[in-house]
Structures are given as structure tokens and as C-alpha cells.
């Protein structure tokens, strides 16, 4: 807000005193902008003291201010992009025919791009623009009529096109898998064929080669492509700016989650490593904060891998990286999950009492955690009561997806049956217990999408030891 106020007070960009007055007042309201502060009559009095209210006049001032805000955002983006600034500077120098200075800026800009660490598709677009300027300089200013500049332009344009085409192809493939909608791209096959037939040419251009490997990973059902693409990411990730690097990791994450959902549990370890890499590079942070759902997902994966010491330290260390308004709740819930895996069940119950269930995801997760804790403590009456109330909740909740509802439904129903079979040990004959348990196991095997399935299987194996 301070920079915008300074921008508005610059006579080069703004000569309206009323706009300066409005911006000064808005700066004093930042960041709250309460309804009281932003009341139109109050704003008008601040901008036009001692004058009768004129809504049309105030609207004009807001319009001018909004246009300045648009210019300000464009200027801020220009400040952050050195390559764009240099290109505009060169165009301006051509326009005023400052050719001696033009050559110096051209050489300096070209050297900056040559030595740039990041080399995403945008990098090759800037290289193309600079090659275009150099070709203009050679052919129109010093009148050197040859094709050298044009050849460089074509090479950079090809690299930009292939990088961007494959990047879009990867995203299209991901979305196609999610919504089952076909997309058309007339030029994609030729782009893929060009890279496939000239791998050595493009191997050292991560913006092309990595996305080609990602496209293979998503298109073909062969885990080899996952590991090859991941190796390319590890060796070339510094070539991509952090936001794009985070998106790249997300492709690998989604691949792992899909495989885990298909019971390929080797990818649990892969997913865990991906999370660790992103934490090290702070790629999961948004505005300096870690999402409470990333926090929860990382804990869940770590606990499934029995990385208890690592998870305990992570929960403690990253508590302060959560947004203040959600930190305590997320900390308690995830610490309760940790204590459950550590078999300190009393602390699980103490922590869950303090969790606020304003978000349905916490409510569902806490109920499943409570169910498993009651089972471990052999608190069967409390477990049966929880199952009855939760199944009623599932019937009433119409916003939950069918797959998610069924996953919870089967978890709670089968846990109750397992608890009942266990409670009859020593009363029923072993043959009956074995028969009831076998029936439950077969149902578990044939029912898909059950939450905490591996935990249920382990509990059934424990009961089987008494048969």
C-alpha cells in the first residue's frame, strides 16, 4: 500500500488532488478496510471535507484511482522482470534512434540471458525476443545482410514453442484424467515426435526434456517413466522458478497418490520423499505459511510409514509456520494422530476434546481417529455409540461425495463387526470365530475404497491369532 501511495503522489502518473486524497485515506484504513471505514458517506467527507455529498463525483474519483491501480500493478510486474524491461528499453531506443546506446544495452541484455540460472519456457521466449532485436540491429542498422541472426531467432522460437507445447500437454493430460474430457491439439503429435527423435539435442534443455518425460509418465502405464522424469527434475530443478517448480512437484505427487489409491504402496515412500524435498525448498509455503492440509497430509504419510520420530519433530517444528488462526487446531489434531500411532491412547482422547470441528474434514478425521482409539482401548460401548451416531450423520450429510461417504461407512461398520467378534473371544467356539472373521475378511477384500483399510486388516490379523 505504501508503494501505491507513493505512485499516486508522483506527478508523472497522477495530477488529480482528489485521487491523492482518496488514496491517502485508504492507506490509513489498510489493511482492515472495515465496513465503517469504507462507508461511502464517510469516504466522501474525507476526500471532500465541508462539501455536500455527491455520489457521482465520488464515483469519478474512484474510477481514476482504479485506473492508476491497474497502471501500478503493471509497473510492479515490469520492475520484477528484467528481461521484459530490457526488451521495452531496446524498442524505445530504436524509436528515438539511439543506436550507440542500443548496441550496449543489446550486448548487456544478451549476456544476462546467457548467464541466467532459470531456463523455463519463458526464458526461451526472452531469448527469442533478444535474437529478434539483434537480427534487426544487424540487418537494419549496420546493414549486414545474412541469415545468422534469423537462424538464431528460429532456434530460440523452436525451443520456446516445444517447451510451452509440452508443458500444456502435461497439464491437459492431468485434467483429462480428472474430468474425462478429450482435448484437441493438432500440433502436439509433431512436437512430441520432434523431441522423441532428437533426444540428444534436447537433453540439456530442461524446459523441453523434463516436460517430455512428464508427458510420457502420464500417458504410458510404466513406472519407469516416473523415475526417469523424477531424475530429470532433481538434476534440473534450479532451472525453474519456485512457482513452476512447485507445480512440477505436484505432478509427481498426484502420480504417487493415484498409485497409492490403487494399493501400490511403494509410492508411499516416494510421496514422503517428495514432501521432504518441497519442505527443504519451502515450495509448500504460501505467503510464508504452510497450509494446514499440507501439514495434515505430511503427517498422515509419515505415520503410515512409521516415521514416528520424524513426524513428531515435524509437528512441533512447523506449528509456527501455520497461519495463526488455524495453528492450535491443526497442531492438536495431528499430535493426536501421532499419539495414536505411538499407542499413547489417553493423550489422543485429551487432544481430540480440544479440537474444534468447524471444518468437516477435521470432524470426519477426528471421528475416524476416535473410532480406532476406542477399538484399541477396547471401549466397546463407546465405540458402538460412536458408530451409531456417525452412521446417522452420514445419512443426513448430502454434501459429501458418494465415494467418501462409502469409505467412512464401511470403515465404521466393519470396525464395529471386528470389535464384536473380538468381544466374543472366549465365549464363542473357535470355529464360529474363525467363520465370522473369514466372512468379514472376504467382505473387506471385495469392498473397494475403504478408509484405513490397512489398519482394519491388521486388527483382523490380531483376532485370527486366537482362532
CSV table of C-alpha atoms in Angstrom, one decimal:
chain,number,residue,atom,x,y,z
A,1,UNK,CA,0.0,0.0,0.0
A,2,UNK,CA,2.9,2.4,0.7
A,3,UNK,CA,4.3,1.9,-2.8
A,4,UNK,CA,0.9,2.5,-4.3
A,5,UNK,CA,0.5,5.7,-2.3
A,6,UNK,CA,3.9,6.9,-3.5
A,7,UNK,CA,3.0,6.0,-7.1
A,8,UNK,CA,-0.3,8.1,-6.8
A,9,UNK,CA,1.6,11.1,-5.4
A,10,UNK,CA,4.0,11.1,-8.4
A,11,UNK,CA,3.0,13.9,-10.7
A,12,UNK,CA,4.2,11.9,-13.7
A,13,UNK,CA,1.4,9.4,-13.2
A,14,UNK,CA,-1.2,11.4,-11.4
A,15,UNK,CA,-2.1,15.1,-11.3
A,16,UNK,CA,-5.5,14.8,-9.5
A,17,UNK,CA,-5.5,16.1,-6.0
A,18,UNK,CA,-8.8,14.2,-5.2
A,19,UNK,CA,-7.2,10.9,-6.2
A,20,UNK,CA,-4.3,11.6,-3.9
A,21,UNK,CA,-6.7,12.4,-1.0
A,22,UNK,CA,-8.7,9.2,-1.6
A,23,UNK,CA,-5.5,7.1,-1.7
A,24,UNK,CA,-4.2,8.8,1.5
A,25,UNK,CA,-7.4,7.9,3.3
A,26,UNK,CA,-7.4,4.3,2.0
A,27,UNK,CA,-3.8,4.0,3.2
A,28,UNK,CA,-4.9,4.9,6.7
A,29,UNK,CA,-7.6,2.1,6.5
A,30,UNK,CA,-5.2,-0.6,5.3
A,31,UNK,CA,-5.4,-3.5,5.9
A,32,UNK,CA,-8.7,-3.7,7.8
A,33,UNK,CA,-11.0,-1.8,5.4
A,34,UNK,CA,-13.9,-2.2,7.7
A,35,UNK,CA,-17.5,-1.5,6.7
A,36,UNK,CA,-17.4,1.6,8.9
A,37,UNK,CA,-14.3,2.9,7.3
A,38,UNK,CA,-15.5,2.2,3.8
A,39,UNK,CA,-18.9,3.7,4.1
A,40,UNK,CA,-19.4,5.9,1.1
A,41,UNK,CA,-20.5,9.0,3.1
A,42,UNK,CA,-17.5,8.7,5.4
A,43,UNK,CA,-15.1,8.4,2.4
A,44,UNK,CA,-16.7,11.4,0.7
A,45,UNK,CA,-16.2,13.6,3.8
A,46,UNK,CA,-12.5,12.5,4.0
A,47,UNK,CA,-12.0,13.4,0.3
A,48,UNK,CA,-14.2,16.4,0.0
A,49,UNK,CA,-14.5,18.0,3.5
A,50,UNK,CA,-17.2,20.6,4.1
A,51,UNK,CA,-18.9,19.7,0.8
A,52,UNK,CA,-22.4,18.2,0.2
A,53,UNK,CA,-22.4,14.5,-0.7
A,54,UNK,CA,-22.2,13.9,-4.5
A,55,UNK,CA,-22.1,10.2,-5.3
A,56,UNK,CA,-21.3,10.8,-9.0
A,57,UNK,CA,-18.3,12.9,-8.1
A,58,UNK,CA,-17.0,10.2,-5.7
A,59,UNK,CA,-17.5,7.6,-8.4
A,60,UNK,CA,-15.3,9.5,-10.8
A,61,UNK,CA,-12.5,9.8,-8.3
A,62,UNK,CA,-12.8,6.0,-7.7
A,63,UNK,CA,-12.6,5.4,-11.4
A,64,UNK,CA,-9.4,7.4,-11.8
A,65,UNK,CA,-7.9,5.7,-8.7
A,66,UNK,CA,-8.8,2.3,-10.1
A,67,UNK,CA,-7.1,3.1,-13.4
A,68,UNK,CA,-4.0,4.2,-11.5
A,69,UNK,CA,-4.1,0.9,-9.5
A,70,UNK,CA,-4.0,-1.0,-12.8
A,71,UNK,CA,-1.0,1.0,-14.0
A,72,UNK,CA,0.7,0.5,-10.7
A,73,UNK,CA,0.3,-3.3,-10.9
A,74,UNK,CA,1.7,-3.3,-14.4
A,75,UNK,CA,4.7,-1.2,-13.3
A,76,UNK,CA,5.3,-3.5,-10.4
A,77,UNK,CA,5.4,-6.5,-12.7
A,78,UNK,CA,7.7,-4.7,-15.0
A,79,UNK,CA,10.1,-3.9,-12.1
A,80,UNK,CA,10.3,-7.7,-11.3
A,81,UNK,CA,11.0,-8.7,-14.9
A,82,UNK,CA,14.5,-7.6,-16.1
A,83,UNK,CA,14.2,-9.3,-19.5
A,84,UNK,CA,10.9,-7.5,-20.3
A,85,UNK,CA,12.3,-4.2,-19.2
A,86,UNK,CA,15.3,-4.6,-21.4
A,87,UNK,CA,13.2,-5.5,-24.4
A,88,UNK,CA,11.0,-2.4,-23.9
A,89,UNK,CA,14.1,-0.3,-23.4
A,90,UNK,CA,15.5,-1.6,-26.7
A,91,UNK,CA,12.3,-0.8,-28.6
A,92,UNK,CA,12.3,2.7,-27.1
A,93,UNK,CA,15.9,3.3,-28.2
A,94,UNK,CA,15.1,2.1,-31.7
A,95,UNK,CA,12.2,4.6,-31.8
A,96,UNK,CA,14.4,7.5,-30.8
A,97,UNK,CA,17.3,6.2,-32.9
A,98,UNK,CA,19.8,6.0,-30.0
A,99,UNK,CA,21.7,3.2,-31.8
A,100,UNK,CA,25.0,3.6,-30.0
A,101,UNK,CA,23.3,3.1,-26.6
A,102,UNK,CA,21.1,0.5,-28.3
A,103,UNK,CA,24.1,-1.8,-29.0
A,104,UNK,CA,25.4,-1.6,-25.5
A,105,UNK,CA,22.0,-2.5,-24.0
A,106,UNK,CA,21.6,-5.3,-26.5
A,107,UNK,CA,25.0,-6.8,-25.6
A,108,UNK,CA,24.3,-6.5,-21.9
A,109,UNK,CA,20.9,-8.0,-22.1
A,110,UNK,CA,22.1,-10.9,-24.2
A,111,UNK,CA,24.8,-11.6,-21.7
A,112,UNK,CA,22.3,-11.6,-18.8
A,113,UNK,CA,20.1,-14.1,-20.6
A,114,UNK,CA,23.1,-16.3,-21.5
A,115,UNK,CA,24.1,-16.5,-17.8
A,116,UNK,CA,20.6,-16.9,-16.4
A,117,UNK,CA,20.2,-19.7,-14.0
A,118,UNK,CA,16.4,-20.2,-14.6
A,119,UNK,CA,15.6,-21.5,-18.0
A,120,UNK,CA,11.9,-22.2,-18.1
A,121,UNK,CA,9.9,-21.7,-21.3
A,122,UNK,CA,9.6,-18.0,-20.6
A,123,UNK,CA,13.4,-17.8,-20.7
A,124,UNK,CA,13.4,-19.1,-24.3
A,125,UNK,CA,10.8,-16.5,-25.3
A,126,UNK,CA,13.0,-13.8,-23.9
A,127,UNK,CA,16.0,-15.3,-25.9
A,128,UNK,CA,13.8,-15.2,-29.0
A,129,UNK,CA,12.9,-11.5,-28.4
A,130,UNK,CA,16.6,-10.6,-27.9
A,131,UNK,CA,17.6,-12.6,-31.0
A,132,UNK,CA,14.9,-10.7,-32.9
A,133,UNK,CA,16.4,-7.4,-31.7
A,134,UNK,CA,19.9,-8.5,-32.7
A,135,UNK,CA,18.7,-9.5,-36.2
A,136,UNK,CA,17.1,-6.1,-36.6
A,137,UNK,CA,20.3,-4.5,-35.5
A,138,UNK,CA,22.4,-6.5,-38.0
A,139,UNK,CA,20.1,-6.0,-40.9
A,140,UNK,CA,18.7,-2.5,-40.5
A,141,UNK,CA,21.3,-0.6,-38.5
A,142,UNK,CA,24.7,-1.9,-39.7
A,143,UNK,CA,23.2,-3.4,-42.9
A,144,UNK,CA,24.8,-6.8,-42.5
A,145,UNK,CA,22.7,-8.9,-44.9
A,146,UNK,CA,23.0,-12.5,-43.8
A,147,UNK,CA,20.9,-15.2,-42.2
A,148,UNK,CA,22.9,-15.7,-39.0
A,149,UNK,CA,20.6,-13.6,-36.8
A,150,UNK,CA,17.5,-15.2,-38.4
A,151,UNK,CA,18.8,-18.7,-37.7
A,152,UNK,CA,19.3,-17.9,-34.0
A,153,UNK,CA,15.8,-16.5,-33.9
A,154,UNK,CA,14.4,-19.7,-35.3
A,155,UNK,CA,16.3,-21.8,-32.9
A,156,UNK,CA,15.1,-19.9,-29.8
A,157,UNK,CA,11.5,-19.7,-31.1
A,158,UNK,CA,11.5,-23.5,-31.7
A,159,UNK,CA,12.7,-24.1,-28.1
A,160,UNK,CA,10.0,-21.8,-26.7
A,161,UNK,CA,7.3,-23.5,-28.8
A,162,UNK,CA,8.3,-27.0,-27.8
A,163,UNK,CA,8.7,-26.1,-24.1
A,164,UNK,CA,5.3,-24.4,-24.0
A,165,UNK,CA,3.6,-27.1,-26.1
A,166,UNK,CA,4.8,-29.9,-23.9
A,167,UNK,CA,4.0,-28.0,-20.7
A,168,UNK,CA,0.4,-27.5,-21.9
A,169,UNK,CA,0.2,-31.1,-23.0
A,170,UNK,CA,1.2,-32.3,-19.5
A,171,UNK,CA,-1.5,-30.1,-17.9
A,172,UNK,CA,-4.1,-31.2,-20.4
A,173,UNK,CA,-3.3,-34.9,-19.7
A,174,UNK,CA,-3.8,-34.3,-16.0
A,175,UNK,CA,-7.1,-32.6,-16.5
A,176,UNK,CA,-8.2,-35.2,-18.9
A,177,UNK,CA,-7.6,-37.9,-16.3
A,178,UNK,CA,-9.7,-35.8,-13.8
A,179,UNK,CA,-12.7,-34.9,-15.8
A,180,UNK,CA,-12.6,-37.5,-18.6
A,181,UNK,CA,-12.8,-34.8,-21.4
A,182,UNK,CA,-10.9,-35.1,-24.6
A,183,UNK,CA,-8.8,-32.2,-25.8
A,184,UNK,CA,-7.6,-31.5,-29.3
A,185,UNK,CA,-4.2,-30.3,-30.3
A,186,UNK,CA,-3.3,-30.6,-33.9
A,187,UNK,CA,0.4,-29.8,-33.5
A,188,UNK,CA,1.1,-31.9,-30.3
A,189,UNK,CA,2.0,-35.1,-32.1
A,190,UNK,CA,4.6,-33.4,-34.3
A,191,UNK,CA,6.1,-31.7,-31.2
A,192,UNK,CA,6.3,-34.9,-29.3
A,193,UNK,CA,7.8,-36.7,-32.3
A,194,UNK,CA,10.4,-33.9,-32.8
A,195,UNK,CA,11.7,-34.4,-29.2
A,196,UNK,CA,11.4,-38.2,-29.3
A,197,UNK,CA,13.5,-38.4,-32.5
A,198,UNK,CA,16.1,-35.9,-31.3
A,199,UNK,CA,16.5,-36.6,-27.6
A,200,UNK,CA,20.2,-35.8,-27.5
A,201,UNK,CA,19.5,-32.3,-29.0
A,202,UNK,CA,17.1,-31.5,-26.2
A,203,UNK,CA,18.5,-33.4,-23.3
A,204,UNK,CA,20.2,-30.4,-21.9
A,205,UNK,CA,17.2,-28.1,-22.1
A,206,UNK,CA,15.1,-29.0,-19.0
A,207,UNK,CA,12.1,-26.9,-20.1
A,208,UNK,CA,11.7,-29.3,-23.0
A,209,UNK,CA,13.2,-32.6,-21.9
A,210,UNK,CA,11.6,-32.7,-18.4
A,211,UNK,CA,8.1,-32.0,-19.7
A,212,UNK,CA,8.6,-34.6,-22.4
A,213,UNK,CA,9.4,-37.1,-19.7
A,214,UNK,CA,6.4,-36.0,-17.7
A,215,UNK,CA,4.2,-36.4,-20.7
A,216,UNK,CA,5.4,-40.0,-21.1
A,217,UNK,CA,4.9,-40.6,-17.4
A,218,UNK,CA,1.2,-39.6,-17.6
A,219,UNK,CA,0.5,-41.2,-20.9
A,220,UNK,CA,2.0,-44.6,-20.5
A,221,UNK,CA,1.4,-47.0,-17.6
A,222,UNK,CA,5.0,-47.8,-16.8
A,223,UNK,CA,6.6,-46.7,-13.5
A,224,UNK,CA,10.0,-46.4,-15.3
A,225,UNK,CA,8.8,-43.1,-16.7
A,226,UNK,CA,8.1,-41.8,-13.3
A,227,UNK,CA,11.6,-42.5,-12.0
A,228,UNK,CA,13.2,-41.1,-15.2
A,229,UNK,CA,11.2,-37.9,-15.0
A,230,UNK,CA,11.9,-37.5,-11.3
A,231,UNK,CA,15.6,-37.9,-12.0
A,232,UNK,CA,15.4,-35.1,-14.6
A,233,UNK,CA,13.6,-32.9,-12.1
A,234,UNK,CA,16.3,-33.4,-9.5
A,235,UNK,CA,19.1,-32.6,-11.9
A,236,UNK,CA,17.4,-29.6,-13.5
A,237,UNK,CA,15.0,-28.1,-10.9
A,238,UNK,CA,17.2,-25.0,-10.4
A,239,UNK,CA,16.3,-24.0,-13.9
A,240,UNK,CA,12.7,-23.4,-13.0
A,241,UNK,CA,11.3,-20.5,-10.8
A,242,UNK,CA,9.8,-21.6,-7.5
A,243,UNK,CA,6.1,-21.4,-8.5
A,244,UNK,CA,6.7,-23.6,-11.6
A,245,UNK,CA,8.9,-26.0,-9.5
A,246,UNK,CA,6.1,-26.4,-7.1
A,247,UNK,CA,3.7,-27.3,-10.0
A,248,UNK,CA,6.2,-29.8,-11.2
A,249,UNK,CA,6.4,-31.5,-7.8
A,250,UNK,CA,2.6,-31.5,-7.8
A,251,UNK,CA,2.5,-33.7,-10.9
A,252,UNK,CA,4.7,-36.2,-9.2
A,253,UNK,CA,2.7,-36.0,-6.0
A,254,UNK,CA,-0.6,-36.7,-7.9
A,255,UNK,CA,1.0,-39.7,-9.7
A,256,UNK,CA,2.1,-41.1,-6.3
A,257,UNK,CA,-1.4,-40.6,-4.8
A,258,UNK,CA,-3.0,-42.3,-7.7
A,259,UNK,CA,-0.7,-45.3,-7.3
A,260,UNK,CA,-1.3,-45.4,-3.6
A,261,UNK,CA,-5.0,-45.4,-4.1
A,262,UNK,CA,-4.5,-48.5,-6.4
A,263,UNK,CA,-2.7,-50.2,-3.5
A,264,UNK,CA,0.8,-49.7,-4.9
A,265,UNK,CA,2.2,-48.9,-1.5
A,266,UNK,CA,5.8,-48.5,-2.7
A,267,UNK,CA,4.8,-45.0,-3.7
A,268,UNK,CA,4.1,-44.0,-0.1
A,269,UNK,CA,7.8,-43.7,0.4
A,270,UNK,CA,8.1,-41.8,-2.9
A,271,UNK,CA,5.4,-39.4,-1.8
A,272,UNK,CA,7.1,-38.9,1.6
A,273,UNK,CA,10.4,-38.0,-0.2
A,274,UNK,CA,8.6,-35.5,-2.4
A,275,UNK,CA,7.1,-33.8,0.6
A,276,UNK,CA,10.5,-33.6,2.2
A,277,UNK,CA,12.1,-32.1,-0.9
A,278,UNK,CA,9.4,-29.5,-1.0
A,279,UNK,CA,9.8,-28.6,2.6
A,280,UNK,CA,13.5,-28.2,2.2
A,281,UNK,CA,12.9,-25.7,-0.7
A,282,UNK,CA,9.9,-24.1,1.0
A,283,UNK,CA,7.8,-24.8,-2.1
A,284,UNK,CA,4.7,-25.6,0.0
A,285,UNK,CA,4.6,-22.2,1.7
A,286,UNK,CA,2.0,-19.7,0.6
A,287,UNK,CA,2.7,-16.1,1.7
A,288,UNK,CA,5.2,-17.6,4.2
A,289,UNK,CA,2.7,-20.1,5.7
A,290,UNK,CA,2.2,-23.8,5.4
A,291,UNK,CA,-1.3,-24.9,4.6
A,292,UNK,CA,-2.9,-26.9,7.4
A,293,UNK,CA,-3.9,-29.5,4.9
A,294,UNK,CA,-0.3,-30.0,3.6
A,295,UNK,CA,0.6,-30.2,7.4
A,296,UNK,CA,-2.0,-32.9,7.9
A,297,UNK,CA,-1.2,-34.9,4.7
A,298,UNK,CA,2.5,-34.9,5.5
A,299,UNK,CA,1.8,-36.2,9.0
A,300,UNK,CA,-0.5,-38.9,7.6
A,301,UNK,CA,2.1,-40.2,5.1
A,302,UNK,CA,4.8,-40.1,7.7
A,303,UNK,CA,2.7,-42.1,10.2
A,304,UNK,CA,1.8,-44.7,7.6
A,305,UNK,CA,5.5,-45.2,7.0
A,306,UNK,CA,6.0,-45.4,10.8
A,307,UNK,CA,8.4,-42.5,10.7
A,308,UNK,CA,7.3,-41.6,14.3
A,309,UNK,CA,10.4,-39.6,15.4
A,310,UNK,CA,10.4,-37.5,12.2
A,311,UNK,CA,6.7,-36.9,12.3
A,312,UNK,CA,6.8,-35.8,16.0
A,313,UNK,CA,9.6,-33.3,15.2
A,314,UNK,CA,7.8,-32.1,12.1
A,315,UNK,CA,4.5,-31.4,14.0
A,316,UNK,CA,6.4,-29.4,16.6
A,317,UNK,CA,8.7,-27.5,14.2
A,318,UNK,CA,6.1,-26.5,11.7
A,319,UNK,CA,3.4,-25.4,14.1
A,320,UNK,CA,4.8,-21.9,13.9
A,321,UNK,CA,4.7,-22.0,10.1
A,322,UNK,CA,0.9,-22.4,10.1
A,323,UNK,CA,-1.5,-19.5,9.9
A,324,UNK,CA,-2.2,-18.3,13.5
A,325,UNK,CA,-5.9,-18.7,13.2
A,326,UNK,CA,-5.6,-22.4,12.5
A,327,UNK,CA,-2.3,-23.4,14.2
A,328,UNK,CA,-3.6,-24.6,17.5
A,329,UNK,CA,-6.4,-26.7,16.0
A,330,UNK,CA,-4.2,-28.3,13.4
A,331,UNK,CA,-1.4,-28.9,15.9
A,332,UNK,CA,-3.8,-30.7,18.3
A,333,UNK,CA,-5.4,-32.9,15.7
A,334,UNK,CA,-2.1,-34.0,14.1
A,335,UNK,CA,-0.5,-34.5,17.5
A,336,UNK,CA,-3.5,-36.8,18.4
A,337,UNK,CA,-2.9,-38.8,15.2
A,338,UNK,CA,0.8,-39.1,16.2
A,339,UNK,CA,0.0,-40.3,19.7
A,340,UNK,CA,-2.4,-42.9,18.3
A,341,UNK,CA,0.4,-44.4,16.2
A,342,UNK,CA,2.6,-44.2,19.2
A,343,UNK,CA,0.0,-46.1,21.2
A,344,UNK,CA,-0.4,-43.4,23.8
A,345,UNK,CA,-4.2,-43.5,23.6
A,346,UNK,CA,-5.0,-41.5,26.6
A,347,UNK,CA,-3.4,-38.4,25.1
A,348,UNK,CA,-5.4,-39.0,21.9
A,349,UNK,CA,-8.6,-38.5,23.8
A,350,UNK,CA,-7.4,-35.5,25.7
A,351,UNK,CA,-6.3,-33.7,22.5
A,352,UNK,CA,-9.4,-34.6,20.4
A,353,UNK,CA,-11.6,-33.0,23.1
A,354,UNK,CA,-9.8,-29.7,22.4
A,355,UNK,CA,-10.1,-29.8,18.6
A,356,UNK,CA,-12.7,-27.5,17.0
A,357,UNK,CA,-14.7,-29.1,14.3
A,358,UNK,CA,-15.7,-26.1,12.2
A,359,UNK,CA,-14.2,-27.7,9.1
A,360,UNK,CA,-15.9,-31.0,8.0
A,361,UNK,CA,-12.5,-32.5,7.2
A,362,UNK,CA,-11.5,-32.2,10.9
A,363,UNK,CA,-14.8,-33.6,12.0
A,364,UNK,CA,-14.5,-36.7,9.8
A,365,UNK,CA,-10.9,-37.3,10.5
A,366,UNK,CA,-11.4,-36.9,14.3
A,367,UNK,CA,-14.3,-39.3,14.3
A,368,UNK,CA,-12.2,-42.0,12.4
A,369,UNK,CA,-9.3,-41.4,14.8
A,370,UNK,CA,-11.7,-41.7,17.8
A,371,UNK,CA,-13.1,-44.9,16.4
A,372,UNK,CA,-9.7,-46.5,16.1
A,373,UNK,CA,-8.7,-45.3,19.6
A,374,UNK,CA,-11.9,-46.7,21.2
A,375,UNK,CA,-11.1,-50.0,19.5
A,376,UNK,CA,-7.5,-50.1,20.8
A,377,UNK,CA,-8.7,-49.3,24.3
A,378,UNK,CA,-11.4,-52.0,24.0
A,379,UNK,CA,-14.0,-49.4,24.9
A,380,UNK,CA,-16.7,-51.3,23.0
A,381,UNK,CA,-19.8,-49.5,24.4
A,382,UNK,CA,-18.3,-46.1,23.5
A,383,UNK,CA,-17.3,-47.5,20.1
A,384,UNK,CA,-20.8,-48.8,19.4
A,385,UNK,CA,-22.4,-45.5,20.4
A,386,UNK,CA,-20.0,-43.6,18.2
A,387,UNK,CA,-20.7,-45.9,15.2
A,388,UNK,CA,-24.5,-45.4,15.6
A,389,UNK,CA,-24.3,-41.6,15.8
A,390,UNK,CA,-21.8,-41.4,12.9
A,391,UNK,CA,-23.8,-43.6,10.6
A,392,UNK,CA,-26.8,-41.3,11.2
A,393,UNK,CA,-24.6,-38.3,10.4
A,394,UNK,CA,-23.6,-39.9,7.1
A,395,UNK,CA,-27.2,-40.4,6.2
A,396,UNK,CA,-28.0,-36.7,6.9
A,397,UNK,CA,-24.9,-35.2,5.1
A,398,UNK,CA,-25.9,-34.7,1.5
A,399,UNK,CA,-22.8,-32.6,0.6
A,400,UNK,CA,-20.3,-35.5,0.9
A,401,UNK,CA,-19.3,-37.3,-2.3
A,402,UNK,CA,-20.6,-40.9,-2.6
A,403,UNK,CA,-17.1,-42.4,-2.6
A,404,UNK,CA,-16.1,-40.6,0.5
A,405,UNK,CA,-19.3,-41.5,2.3
A,406,UNK,CA,-19.0,-45.1,1.4
A,407,UNK,CA,-15.3,-45.1,2.6
A,408,UNK,CA,-16.3,-43.9,6.0
A,409,UNK,CA,-19.4,-46.1,6.1
A,410,UNK,CA,-17.5,-49.3,5.5
A,411,UNK,CA,-14.7,-48.3,8.0
A,412,UNK,CA,-17.2,-47.7,10.8
A,413,UNK,CA,-19.4,-50.7,10.0
A,414,UNK,CA,-16.6,-53.2,9.7
A,415,UNK,CA,-14.8,-51.9,12.8
A,416,UNK,CA,-17.9,-52.5,14.8
A,417,UNK,CA,-18.1,-56.0,13.5
A,418,UNK,CA,-14.4,-56.6,14.3
A,419,UNK,CA,-15.0,-55.3,17.8
A,420,UNK,CA,-18.0,-57.6,18.3
A,421,UNK,CA,-16.0,-60.6,17.1
A,422,UNK,CA,-13.2,-59.7,19.4
A,423,UNK,CA,-15.6,-59.3,22.4
A,424,UNK,CA,-16.8,-62.8,21.9
A,425,UNK,CA,-13.4,-64.4,22.2
A,426,UNK,CA,-13.5,-66.9,25.0
A,427,UNK,CA,-17.3,-67.2,24.7
A,428,UNK,CA,-17.8,-68.4,21.1
A,429,UNK,CA,-16.2,-71.6,19.8
A,430,UNK,CA,-13.1,-71.0,17.8
A,431,UNK,CA,-14.7,-72.5,14.7
A,432,UNK,CA,-17.5,-69.8,14.9
A,433,UNK,CA,-15.0,-67.0,15.5
A,434,UNK,CA,-12.9,-68.2,12.5
A,435,UNK,CA,-16.0,-68.4,10.3
A,436,UNK,CA,-17.2,-64.9,11.3
A,437,UNK,CA,-13.8,-63.5,10.8
A,438,UNK,CA,-13.3,-65.1,7.4
A,439,UNK,CA,-16.6,-63.7,6.3
A,440,UNK,CA,-15.5,-60.2,7.4
A,441,UNK,CA,-12.2,-60.6,5.7
A,442,UNK,CA,-13.8,-61.6,2.4
A,443,UNK,CA,-16.1,-58.6,2.6
A,444,UNK,CA,-13.1,-56.4,3.2
A,445,UNK,CA,-11.3,-57.8,0.2
A,446,UNK,CA,-14.2,-57.3,-2.2
A,447,UNK,CA,-15.3,-53.9,-1.0
A,448,UNK,CA,-13.4,-51.0,-2.6
A,449,UNK,CA,-12.4,-47.6,-1.2
A,450,UNK,CA,-12.4,-48.4,2.5
A,451,UNK,CA,-10.6,-45.8,4.6
A,452,UNK,CA,-7.9,-47.1,6.9
A,453,UNK,CA,-8.0,-50.5,5.2
A,454,UNK,CA,-4.5,-51.5,6.3
A,455,UNK,CA,-5.4,-50.8,9.9
A,456,UNK,CA,-8.5,-52.9,9.7
A,457,UNK,CA,-6.6,-55.7,8.1
A,458,UNK,CA,-4.0,-55.6,10.9
A,459,UNK,CA,-6.8,-55.7,13.6
A,460,UNK,CA,-8.3,-58.8,11.9
A,461,UNK,CA,-4.9,-60.5,11.8
A,462,UNK,CA,-4.7,-59.9,15.6
A,463,UNK,CA,-8.0,-61.6,16.2
A,464,UNK,CA,-7.0,-64.5,13.9
A,465,UNK,CA,-4.2,-65.4,16.3
A,466,UNK,CA,-6.8,-66.6,18.8
A,467,UNK,CA,-8.7,-68.8,16.4
